[in-house]
Coordinates of C-alpha atoms in Angstrom, one line a residue:
M1 CA 136.1 32.5 -161.1
T2 CA 133.3 34.7 -162.2
D3 CA 130.0 34.2 -160.3
T4 CA 126.9 33.5 -162.4
P5 CA 124.5 36.4 -162.1
Q6 CA 121.6 35.6 -159.7
N7 CA 119.0 36.4 -162.3
A8 CA 120.6 34.1 -165.0
S9 CA 118.6 31.0 -165.8
F10 CA 120.0 27.6 -166.8
D11 CA 118.6 28.3 -170.3
D12 CA 120.9 31.4 -170.5
A13 CA 124.0 29.4 -169.7
A14 CA 126.1 28.0 -172.5
L15 CA 126.8 24.2 -172.2
P16 CA 130.5 23.6 -172.7
A17 CA 131.3 21.9 -176.0
D18 CA 133.1 18.9 -174.3
L19 CA 130.2 18.4 -171.9
A20 CA 127.6 18.6 -174.7
R21 CA 129.5 15.9 -176.6
Q22 CA 129.6 13.7 -173.5
V23 CA 125.8 14.2 -172.9
F24 CA 125.1 13.3 -176.6
L25 CA 127.3 10.1 -176.5
A26 CA 126.1 8.9 -173.1
S27 CA 122.4 9.6 -173.8
P28 CA 120.2 6.5 -172.8
I29 CA 118.2 6.9 -176.0
G30 CA 119.5 6.6 -179.5
L31 CA 120.5 9.9 -181.1
A32 CA 121.5 10.6 -184.7
V33 CA 122.2 13.9 -186.6
I34 CA 121.3 14.0 -190.3
E35 CA 122.4 16.7 -192.7
R36 CA 120.5 18.1 -195.7
S37 CA 122.1 15.6 -198.0
G38 CA 120.4 12.9 -196.1
E39 CA 123.6 11.5 -194.6
V40 CA 123.9 10.6 -190.9
V41 CA 126.8 12.7 -189.7
F42 CA 126.8 11.7 -186.1
A43 CA 125.3 8.9 -183.9
N44 CA 125.8 7.9 -180.3
D45 CA 126.5 4.5 -178.7
R46 CA 122.8 3.8 -177.9
A47 CA 121.9 4.3 -181.6
T48 CA 124.4 1.7 -182.7
Q49 CA 123.1 -0.7 -180.0
I50 CA 119.5 -0.4 -181.0
L51 CA 120.2 -0.7 -184.7
N52 CA 122.9 -3.4 -184.1
T53 CA 125.1 -1.5 -186.6
A54 CA 128.7 -0.4 -186.1
R55 CA 129.2 3.4 -186.1
G56 CA 131.3 3.2 -189.2
D57 CA 128.4 1.6 -191.1
L58 CA 125.9 4.0 -189.7
V59 CA 127.6 7.3 -190.2
G60 CA 127.7 8.3 -193.9
R61 CA 124.6 6.2 -194.8
T62 CA 121.5 8.2 -195.9
Y63 CA 118.3 8.0 -193.8
H64 CA 116.3 7.0 -196.8
S65 CA 118.6 4.2 -198.0
P66 CA 116.6 1.1 -198.9
D67 CA 119.1 -0.9 -196.8
W68 CA 117.3 0.3 -193.7
E69 CA 114.2 -1.9 -194.4
I70 CA 111.8 0.4 -192.7
Y71 CA 108.2 -0.7 -192.6
Q72 CA 105.0 0.8 -191.3
G73 CA 101.6 -0.9 -191.7
G74 CA 101.8 -3.4 -194.5
G75 CA 104.7 -2.0 -196.6
P76 CA 108.0 -0.2 -196.7
V77 CA 108.3 3.5 -195.9
S78 CA 109.3 5.6 -198.9
A79 CA 111.7 8.5 -198.8
D80 CA 108.8 10.9 -199.5
N81 CA 106.8 9.6 -196.5
H82 CA 109.7 9.5 -194.1
P83 CA 109.2 11.9 -191.2
V84 CA 112.8 13.2 -191.6
T85 CA 111.9 14.3 -195.1
R86 CA 108.9 16.2 -193.7
V87 CA 111.0 17.9 -191.1
F88 CA 113.5 19.2 -193.7
E89 CA 110.6 20.4 -195.9
T90 CA 108.4 22.0 -193.3
G91 CA 110.8 22.9 -190.4
D92 CA 108.2 21.4 -188.0
P93 CA 109.2 18.6 -185.6
E94 CA 107.7 15.1 -185.9
Y95 CA 106.9 13.2 -182.7
G96 CA 105.9 9.6 -181.8
Y97 CA 106.6 8.0 -185.2
E98 CA 106.5 4.2 -184.8
H99 CA 107.8 1.7 -187.4
R100 CA 109.5 -1.6 -187.8
I101 CA 113.1 -1.9 -189.0
G102 CA 115.3 -4.7 -190.2
R103 CA 118.7 -5.2 -188.6
P104 CA 121.9 -6.6 -190.1
D105 CA 121.4 -9.9 -188.2
G106 CA 118.0 -10.5 -189.8
S107 CA 116.0 -9.6 -186.8
Q108 CA 113.2 -6.9 -186.8
R109 CA 112.6 -4.4 -184.1
W110 CA 109.9 -1.8 -183.3
I111 CA 111.2 1.7 -183.1
T112 CA 109.6 5.0 -181.9
H113 CA 111.4 8.2 -182.8
N114 CA 111.1 12.0 -182.6
A115 CA 112.7 14.2 -185.3
T116 CA 113.3 17.9 -184.7
P117 CA 115.0 20.5 -186.9
L118 CA 118.3 22.2 -186.1
L119 CA 118.3 25.7 -187.7
E120 CA 121.1 27.9 -189.0
D121 CA 120.1 31.4 -190.1
G122 CA 116.4 30.3 -190.1
A123 CA 116.9 27.4 -192.4
V124 CA 116.9 23.7 -191.5
E125 CA 120.5 22.5 -191.8
Y126 CA 120.3 19.3 -189.7
V127 CA 117.6 17.1 -188.2
L128 CA 118.1 15.5 -184.8
V129 CA 116.5 12.1 -184.5
A130 CA 115.9 10.6 -181.0
F131 CA 114.7 7.0 -181.0
E132 CA 114.2 4.0 -178.8
D133 CA 113.5 0.3 -179.1
I134 CA 109.9 -0.5 -178.1
T135 CA 109.8 -4.1 -179.3
E136 CA 108.9 -5.6 -176.0
L137 CA 106.2 -3.0 -175.4
K138 CA 104.6 -3.8 -178.7
R139 CA 104.6 -7.5 -178.0
R140 CA 102.8 -6.8 -174.7
E141 CA 100.3 -4.7 -176.5
E142 CA 99.7 -7.4 -179.0
R143 CA 99.2 -10.0 -176.3
L144 CA 96.7 -7.8 -174.5
S145 CA 94.7 -7.0 -177.7
S146 CA 94.5 -10.6 -179.0
Q147 CA 92.4 -13.3 -177.4
H148 CA 93.5 -16.0 -179.8
M149 CA 96.7 -18.0 -179.8
Q150 CA 97.9 -20.7 -182.0
R151 CA 99.1 -24.0 -180.7
V152 CA 101.9 -25.5 -182.8
E153 CA 103.8 -28.7 -182.7
F154 CA 107.1 -29.4 -184.5
R155 CA 108.9 -32.6 -185.2
A156 CA 112.6 -33.4 -185.6
S157 CA 114.8 -36.5 -185.6
R158 CA 116.2 -37.6 -182.2
S159 CA 119.8 -37.2 -183.4
A160 CA 120.3 -34.2 -181.1
V161 CA 118.7 -35.8 -178.1
P162 CA 121.1 -36.9 -175.3
P163 CA 121.4 -40.8 -175.1
S164 CA 119.9 -41.0 -171.6
L165 CA 116.7 -39.3 -172.9
R166 CA 116.2 -41.7 -175.9
V167 CA 113.5 -44.3 -175.7
E168 CA 113.1 -47.6 -177.5
R169 CA 109.4 -47.9 -176.9
G170 CA 106.7 -45.5 -175.8
E171 CA 107.6 -41.9 -175.1
H172 CA 108.9 -39.5 -172.4
Q173 CA 107.1 -36.2 -172.0
F174 CA 108.7 -33.2 -170.3
E175 CA 106.5 -30.2 -169.4
V176 CA 108.2 -26.8 -169.6
E177 CA 106.5 -24.9 -166.8
S178 CA 108.3 -21.6 -166.9
I179 CA 111.4 -19.7 -168.2
V180 CA 112.8 -16.9 -166.0
S181 CA 115.4 -14.5 -167.4
L182 CA 118.4 -13.6 -165.2
P183 CA 120.3 -10.3 -165.2
D184 CA 123.4 -12.0 -166.6
G185 CA 121.6 -13.1 -169.8
A186 CA 121.1 -16.7 -168.6
T187 CA 117.8 -18.3 -167.8
V188 CA 116.4 -20.5 -165.1
Q189 CA 113.9 -23.1 -166.5
Y190 CA 111.4 -25.1 -164.6
M191 CA 110.4 -28.5 -166.0
G192 CA 108.6 -31.6 -164.8
T193 CA 107.8 -35.1 -165.8
S194 CA 106.0 -38.2 -164.5
D195 CA 107.8 -40.5 -167.0
L196 CA 111.1 -40.8 -165.3
P197 CA 112.3 -41.4 -161.7
A198 CA 113.5 -38.2 -160.2
S199 CA 117.2 -39.2 -160.2
D200 CA 117.0 -40.2 -163.9
F201 CA 115.3 -37.0 -164.8
V202 CA 118.1 -34.9 -163.2
T203 CA 120.8 -37.0 -164.9
A204 CA 119.1 -36.7 -168.3
V205 CA 118.8 -32.9 -168.1
E206 CA 122.4 -32.6 -167.0
E207 CA 123.4 -34.3 -170.2
V208 CA 121.8 -31.5 -172.3
P209 CA 124.7 -29.2 -173.2
H210 CA 122.6 -26.0 -172.5
Y211 CA 121.9 -26.8 -168.9
V212 CA 124.0 -26.5 -165.8
D213 CA 123.3 -26.5 -162.1
V214 CA 120.3 -28.8 -162.3
R215 CA 118.4 -29.2 -159.0
L216 CA 115.5 -31.4 -158.0
L217 CA 112.8 -29.3 -156.4
S218 CA 110.1 -31.9 -155.5
T219 CA 108.5 -35.2 -156.3
I220 CA 104.8 -35.4 -155.6
D221 CA 102.6 -38.3 -156.6
G222 CA 105.2 -39.5 -159.1
Y223 CA 105.6 -36.0 -160.7
S224 CA 109.1 -34.6 -160.4
R225 CA 109.9 -30.9 -160.9
I226 CA 113.4 -29.6 -161.5
E227 CA 115.2 -26.2 -161.8
A228 CA 118.0 -25.9 -164.3
R229 CA 120.1 -22.9 -165.3
A230 CA 120.7 -22.4 -169.1
E231 CA 123.8 -20.5 -170.0
S232 CA 122.9 -20.4 -173.7
A233 CA 119.7 -20.3 -175.8
T234 CA 117.4 -23.3 -175.8
V235 CA 114.5 -24.5 -177.9
A236 CA 112.0 -23.6 -175.2
E237 CA 113.1 -20.0 -175.4
V238 CA 112.2 -19.7 -179.1
F239 CA 108.5 -19.7 -178.2
Q240 CA 109.0 -17.1 -175.4
S241 CA 111.0 -14.8 -177.7
L242 CA 108.1 -14.6 -180.1
G243 CA 105.6 -13.6 -177.4
G244 CA 104.3 -17.2 -176.7
R245 CA 105.3 -19.9 -174.3
P246 CA 106.6 -23.5 -174.6
L247 CA 104.4 -26.3 -173.5
D248 CA 106.3 -29.6 -173.6
I249 CA 109.0 -31.8 -175.2
V250 CA 108.1 -35.3 -176.1
V251 CA 110.9 -37.8 -176.9
M252 CA 109.9 -40.9 -178.9
R253 CA 111.7 -43.8 -180.5
D254 CA 112.5 -42.1 -183.8
E255 CA 111.8 -38.5 -183.2
V256 CA 111.4 -35.6 -180.7
R257 CA 108.4 -33.2 -180.7
F258 CA 108.2 -29.6 -179.4
S259 CA 104.9 -28.0 -178.6
G260 CA 104.1 -24.4 -177.7
V261 CA 101.7 -21.6 -178.2
L262 CA 102.3 -18.4 -180.2
P263 CA 100.3 -15.2 -180.7
G264 CA 97.7 -15.6 -183.4
D265 CA 99.4 -13.1 -185.7
V266 CA 102.9 -14.6 -185.5
D267 CA 104.1 -16.7 -188.4
H268 CA 104.9 -20.2 -187.2
R269 CA 107.8 -20.3 -189.6
L270 CA 109.6 -17.9 -187.3
A271 CA 109.5 -20.5 -184.6
A272 CA 110.6 -23.2 -187.0
D273 CA 113.6 -21.0 -188.0
G274 CA 114.5 -20.6 -184.3
I275 CA 114.2 -24.3 -183.5
A276 CA 116.3 -25.2 -186.7
E277 CA 119.3 -23.7 -184.9
F278 CA 119.2 -26.8 -182.7
H279 CA 117.4 -29.3 -185.0
P280 CA 118.0 -28.5 -188.7
D281 CA 115.5 -31.1 -189.9
I282 CA 112.6 -29.5 -188.0
E283 CA 109.1 -29.6 -189.6
L284 CA 105.6 -28.5 -188.6
V285 CA 103.3 -31.3 -187.5
S286 CA 100.2 -29.4 -186.5
E287 CA 98.8 -25.9 -186.0
E288 CA 95.4 -24.9 -184.5
L289 CA 93.9 -21.6 -183.3
V290 CA 92.8 -21.7 -179.7
Y291 CA 90.9 -19.3 -177.6
S292 CA 93.0 -18.1 -174.7
P293 CA 91.8 -14.9 -172.9
H294 CA 94.4 -15.2 -170.1
L295 CA 93.2 -11.8 -169.1
L296 CA 94.3 -11.4 -165.5
Y297 CA 97.8 -12.7 -166.3
D298 CA 98.2 -10.2 -169.2
I299 CA 97.0 -7.3 -167.0
V300 CA 99.4 -8.2 -164.2
E301 CA 102.3 -8.9 -166.6
A302 CA 101.8 -5.4 -168.1
A303 CA 101.7 -3.8 -164.6
L304 CA 104.8 -5.5 -163.2
T305 CA 108.4 -4.6 -164.0
D306 CA 110.4 -7.3 -165.7
R307 CA 112.4 -8.0 -162.5
Q308 CA 109.2 -8.2 -160.4
L309 CA 107.6 -10.6 -162.8
A310 CA 110.7 -12.8 -163.0
T311 CA 111.0 -12.8 -159.2
L312 CA 107.3 -13.8 -158.8
D313 CA 107.6 -16.4 -161.5
A314 CA 110.7 -18.0 -160.0
A315 CA 109.3 -18.0 -156.5
Y316 CA 106.1 -19.8 -157.6
F317 CA 107.7 -22.5 -159.8
S318 CA 110.7 -23.1 -157.4
G319 CA 108.4 -24.0 -154.6
Y320 CA 109.0 -20.9 -152.4
F321 CA 105.3 -20.7 -151.6
D322 CA 105.0 -24.4 -150.9
S323 CA 104.8 -25.8 -147.4
P324 CA 107.4 -26.9 -146.6
R325 CA 109.4 -24.7 -149.0
T326 CA 111.5 -26.4 -151.6
S327 CA 113.4 -23.1 -152.3
T328 CA 114.4 -20.4 -149.9
G329 CA 114.6 -16.7 -150.4
K330 CA 118.3 -16.9 -150.0
E331 CA 118.7 -19.4 -152.8
L332 CA 116.5 -17.4 -155.1
A333 CA 118.3 -14.2 -154.3
E334 CA 121.6 -15.9 -155.2
R335 CA 120.0 -17.0 -158.5
F336 CA 119.3 -13.4 -159.4
G337 CA 122.6 -12.1 -158.1
V338 CA 120.9 -9.7 -155.6
T339 CA 120.7 -9.4 -151.8
R340 CA 118.0 -11.2 -149.9
Q341 CA 116.5 -7.8 -149.0
T342 CA 116.3 -6.7 -152.7
F343 CA 114.7 -10.0 -153.6
N344 CA 112.1 -9.6 -150.9
Q345 CA 111.3 -6.1 -152.1
H346 CA 110.7 -7.3 -155.7
L347 CA 108.6 -10.2 -154.5
R348 CA 106.5 -8.1 -152.1
K349 CA 105.8 -5.4 -154.7
A350 CA 104.8 -8.1 -157.2
Q351 CA 102.4 -9.7 -154.8
Q352 CA 100.9 -6.4 -153.9
E353 CA 100.3 -5.6 -157.6
V354 CA 98.7 -9.0 -158.1
F355 CA 96.4 -8.6 -155.1
R356 CA 95.5 -5.1 -156.2
H357 CA 94.3 -6.2 -159.6
L358 CA 92.6 -9.3 -158.2
F359 CA 90.7 -7.6 -155.5
E360 CA 90.5 -3.8 -155.9
K361 CA 90.0 -3.8 -159.7
S362 CA 87.5 -6.6 -159.7
A363 CA 85.6 -5.2 -156.7
T364 CA 85.2 -1.7 -158.1
G365 CA 84.8 -2.6 -161.8
E366 CA 87.6 -0.1 -162.6
T367 CA 89.7 -0.6 -165.7
D368 CA 93.1 0.8 -166.5

């Protein structure tokens, strides 16, 4: 083996071809190589995940193909205005380009990408594009920048409502208090009602196909709160997926109603489309713009990691902070599939962040 000279830097060392290919394929951000013809000649696994496109459908397609459905501002991005075009023309890299893109499944995502030239004999032969999905970040920014929300209510027939939830007179109202995402893709949902005895409430929710492991948390002054694990998507999650939150579900003699709030700039038809997966005859009943600053929550939500926020959310709604406790740290740790120590670390950091923003920021008048 030949020793590397002591004065040789890492930049001077050639990266073995096999290792370079492994680094490219395993990169945690999307990478694609585009040749002068405009065709994608290589893409890594992360690129196919972000675009929800098989590698065989990605490689060979041109970057300026209208099939990409790339939008910025209020309209589509033309080939002439595409940053890759400018890199080929000028030889200068383009950084921090943000745009929306339509995916084969009909969903839209926000993407940020950097494009840099790869030269051969001084000429741009390829462009390397590195990109990442920033959809959740954009949603958080939108919630922080908007003080208005829209409260919407939808109506559907009661045909998809389990028999034990149906009523012949009056109505049953079920509040959706919180939805917490779990690492395995499932959710834990917290709901409450004063319209049913606790045992009937648990039995009714158990009949809904989405829910398993339903647990009564408490009954106080006639109001019962339960915790239920959802293995698949639910109507309540539709609001959350659009940056809003569900409010309640009301079951009446001939219909069921779903209420929630959405960001003011979100088209309510997106929520209707999501609910239609469960209730095809869904229709909008009402829509109103409401003032909802929710400032401290938005600041804290932006400061916490997803896991810290989920831990704090679950601890609060499961009764971990109640006296006596209706959920223990061990039970919640098992929900999240982590050790008790890890759960406590997430919860402690989340609490510290909340207290920091509540006391330090407010006391000093500082802003982020």
